PDB file of C-alpha atoms in Angstrom:
ATOM      1  CA  MET A  11      29.095   1.269  81.980  1.00 60.00           C
ATOM      2  CA  LEU A  12      32.762   2.125  82.022  1.00 64.00           C
ATOM      3  CA  GLN A  13      33.750  -1.554  81.938  1.00 66.00           C
ATOM      4  CA  GLY A  14      32.775  -1.569  78.261  1.00 66.00           C
ATOM      5  CA  ASN A  15      30.928  -4.055  76.072  1.00 69.00           C
ATOM      6  CA  THR A  16      27.771  -3.896  78.162  1.00 73.00           C
ATOM      7  CA  GLY A  17      25.487  -4.424  75.190  1.00 78.00           C
ATOM      8  CA  TYR A  18      23.043  -1.828  76.523  1.00 81.00           C
ATOM      9  CA  ASP A  19      20.922   0.019  73.980  1.00 83.00           C
ATOM     10  CA  LEU A  20      19.799   2.624  76.490  1.00 84.00           C
ATOM     11  CA  VAL A  21      21.201   3.841  79.799  1.00 83.00           C
ATOM     12  CA  VAL A  22      19.704   6.310  82.254  1.00 85.00           C
ATOM     13  CA  PRO A  23      22.663   7.901  84.067  1.00 86.00           C
ATOM     14  CA  SER A  24      22.505  10.742  86.551  1.00 87.00           C
ATOM     15  CA  ASN A  25      23.252  14.057  84.886  1.00 90.00           C
ATOM     16  CA  HIS A  26      26.605  14.448  86.648  1.00 90.00           C
ATOM     17  CA  ASN A  27      27.817  11.130  85.170  1.00 93.00           C
ATOM     18  CA  VAL A  28      27.188  12.074  81.539  1.00 95.00           C
ATOM     19  CA  PRO A  29      30.504  13.978  81.094  1.00 96.00           C
ATOM     20  CA  ARG A  30      32.451  10.969  82.430  1.00 94.00           C
ATOM     21  CA  TYR A  31      30.743   8.623  80.019  1.00 92.00           C
ATOM     22  CA  VAL A  32      31.287  10.996  77.107  1.00 94.00           C
ATOM     23  CA  ALA A  33      34.992  11.408  77.955  1.00 94.00           C
ATOM     24  CA  ALA A  34      35.400   7.633  78.183  1.00 91.00           C
ATOM     25  CA  GLY A  35      33.637   7.067  74.863  1.00 89.00           C
ATOM     26  CA  ALA A  36      31.072   4.914  76.667  1.00 88.00           C
ATOM     27  CA  ILE A  37      28.019   6.569  75.105  1.00 90.00           C
ATOM     28  CA  GLN A  38      27.164   7.687  71.600  1.00 92.00           C
ATOM     29  CA  PRO A  39      25.545  10.928  70.452  1.00 95.00           C
ATOM     30  CA  LEU A  40      21.759  10.832  70.208  1.00 95.00           C
ATOM     31  CA  ASP A  41      20.078  10.537  66.835  1.00 95.00           C
ATOM     32  CA  LYS A  42      17.706  13.447  67.372  1.00 94.00           C
ATOM     33  CA  THR A  43      15.818  12.668  64.164  1.00 95.00           C
ATOM     34  CA  LYS A  44      14.301   9.766  66.111  1.00 94.00           C
ATOM     35  CA  LEU A  45      13.350  11.898  69.124  1.00 93.00           C
ATOM     36  CA  THR A  46      10.240  13.649  67.872  1.00 93.00           C
ATOM     37  CA  GLY A  47       9.206  14.992  71.276  1.00 93.00           C
ATOM     38  CA  LEU A  48      12.339  17.057  71.983  1.00 91.00           C
ATOM     39  CA  ALA A  49      10.503  20.332  71.410  1.00 92.00           C
ATOM     40  CA  ASN A  50       8.170  19.438  74.295  1.00 94.00           C
ATOM     41  CA  LEU A  51      10.888  19.243  76.957  1.00 93.00           C
ATOM     42  CA  TRP A  52      10.769  21.808  79.742  1.00 92.00           C
ATOM     43  CA  PRO A  53      13.218  24.611  78.861  1.00 94.00           C
ATOM     44  CA  ASP A  54      14.218  25.176  82.504  1.00 94.00           C
ATOM     45  CA  ILE A  55      15.300  21.558  82.891  1.00 92.00           C
ATOM     46  CA  MET A  56      17.133  21.640  79.571  1.00 94.00           C
ATOM     47  CA  ALA A  57      19.017  24.726  80.811  1.00 95.00           C
ATOM     48  CA  TYR A  58      19.872  22.886  84.030  1.00 93.00           C
ATOM     49  CA  MET A  59      21.280  19.989  81.995  1.00 93.00           C
ATOM     50  CA  GLU A  60      23.389  22.233  79.741  1.00 96.00           C
ATOM     51  CA  PRO A  61      26.580  22.188  81.884  1.00 96.00           C
ATOM     52  CA  PHE A  62      26.569  18.380  81.912  1.00 95.00           C
ATOM     53  CA  ASP A  63      25.846  17.879  78.206  1.00 96.00           C
ATOM     54  CA  PRO A  64      26.074  21.074  76.138  1.00 96.00           C
ATOM     55  CA  GLY A  65      23.469  21.065  73.400  1.00 94.00           C
ATOM     56  CA  ALA A  66      21.983  17.810  74.724  1.00 94.00           C
ATOM     57  CA  LYS A  67      24.220  15.922  72.341  1.00 97.00           C
ATOM     58  CA  TYR A  68      24.312  12.742  74.443  1.00 96.00           C
ATOM     59  CA  SER A  69      21.388  12.968  76.826  1.00 95.00           C
ATOM     60  CA  VAL A  70      17.908  14.298  77.468  1.00 93.00           C
ATOM     61  CA  PRO A  71      16.070  14.470  80.778  1.00 91.00           C
ATOM     62  CA  TYR A  72      14.185  11.306  81.626  1.00 85.00           C
ATOM     63  CA  MET A  73      12.497  12.489  84.796  1.00 83.00           C
ATOM     64  CA  TRP A  74      12.637  15.222  87.370  1.00 80.00           C
ATOM     65  CA  GLY A  75      10.880  15.646  90.637  1.00 78.00           C
ATOM     66  CA  THR A  76      10.931  16.675  94.230  1.00 78.00           C
ATOM     67  CA  VAL A  77      10.012  15.001  97.469  1.00 76.00           C
ATOM     68  CA  GLY A  78       7.970  16.807 100.067  1.00 77.00           C
ATOM     69  CA  ILE A  79       8.093  15.997 103.744  1.00 79.00           C
ATOM     70  CA  GLY A  80       5.243  17.079 105.995  1.00 83.00           C
ATOM     71  CA  TYR A  81       5.074  16.833 109.750  1.00 85.00           C
ATOM     72  CA  ASN A  82       3.138  18.091 112.747  1.00 87.00           C
ATOM     73  CA  LYS A  83       5.670  20.266 114.542  1.00 87.00           C
ATOM     74  CA  ASP A  84       3.787  20.145 117.859  1.00 90.00           C
ATOM     75  CA  ALA A  85       3.689  16.334 117.809  1.00 87.00           C
ATOM     76  CA  ILE A  86       7.395  16.162 116.925  1.00 88.00           C
ATOM     77  CA  ALA A  87       8.274  18.623 119.702  1.00 89.00           C
ATOM     78  CA  LYS A  88       6.428  16.440 122.251  1.00 91.00           C
ATOM     79  CA  ARG A  89       8.244  13.280 121.164  1.00 90.00           C
ATOM     80  CA  LEU A  90      11.643  14.918 120.683  1.00 91.00           C
ATOM     81  CA  PRO A  91      11.954  17.719 123.236  1.00 92.00           C
ATOM     82  CA  GLY A  92      15.060  19.812 122.713  1.00 90.00           C
ATOM     83  CA  VAL A  93      15.659  18.601 119.143  1.00 89.00           C
ATOM     84  CA  ALA A  94      15.662  21.421 116.590  1.00 89.00           C
ATOM     85  CA  ILE A  95      12.498  21.081 114.515  1.00 85.00           C
ATOM     86  CA  ASP A  96      14.305  22.349 111.382  1.00 86.00           C
ATOM     87  CA  SER A  97      17.162  19.846 111.613  1.00 87.00           C
ATOM     88  CA  TRP A  98      17.708  16.615 109.716  1.00 87.00           C
ATOM     89  CA  ASP A  99      18.789  15.183 113.080  1.00 87.00           C
ATOM     90  CA  ILE A 100      15.105  14.390 113.590  1.00 86.00           C
ATOM     91  CA  VAL A 101      15.358  11.491 111.162  1.00 82.00           C
ATOM     92  CA  PHE A 102      19.081  10.891 110.675  1.00 87.00           C
ATOM     93  CA  LYS A 103      19.940  10.224 114.307  1.00 89.00           C
ATOM     94  CA  PRO A 104      18.838   6.660 115.104  1.00 90.00           C
ATOM     95  CA  GLU A 105      17.790   7.557 118.650  1.00 92.00           C
ATOM     96  CA  ASN A 106      15.380  10.199 117.300  1.00 90.00           C
ATOM     97  CA  LEU A 107      14.056   8.030 114.512  1.00 87.00           C
ATOM     98  CA  ALA A 108      13.344   5.247 117.023  1.00 89.00           C
ATOM     99  CA  LYS A 109      11.021   7.613 118.913  1.00 89.00           C
ATOM    100  CA  LEU A 110       9.049   8.258 115.713  1.00 87.00           C
ATOM    101  CA  LYS A 111       8.854   4.709 114.404  1.00 84.00           C
ATOM    102  CA  ASP A 112       5.337   4.068 115.706  1.00 85.00           C
ATOM    103  CA  CYS A 113       4.204   7.147 113.754  1.00 83.00           C
ATOM    104  CA  GLY A 114       5.132   5.460 110.487  1.00 80.00           C
ATOM    105  CA  VAL A 115       8.492   7.189 110.001  1.00 78.00           C
ATOM    106  CA  TYR A 116      11.052   4.902 108.350  1.00 69.00           C
ATOM    107  CA  TRP A 117      14.101   5.199 106.097  1.00 68.00           C
ATOM    108  CA  LEU A 118      14.247   2.675 103.308  1.00 63.00           C
TER     109      LEU A 118
END
């Protein structure tokens, strides 16, 4: 984006990148007359976006979501004795992840 002359008509940046692109002149203000669904956007998400793009002059939310992770704590405790069940070490330490691989636990 910041290299210039990309020829893109639409970009989908992360919210924290919008101020950089605005400051660099890499993106143009939205033509809100063409965005007929703006009134349907979730107010809480619009409020979250406000610090990155006051008044949503250059951006609107494209998507938002969460990821849930479920596990059987007894099964994990048996495979990983002594590892804190509420720690990311369960999946971020390769030696722990290796012990869970046959359960279908992978990082992509």
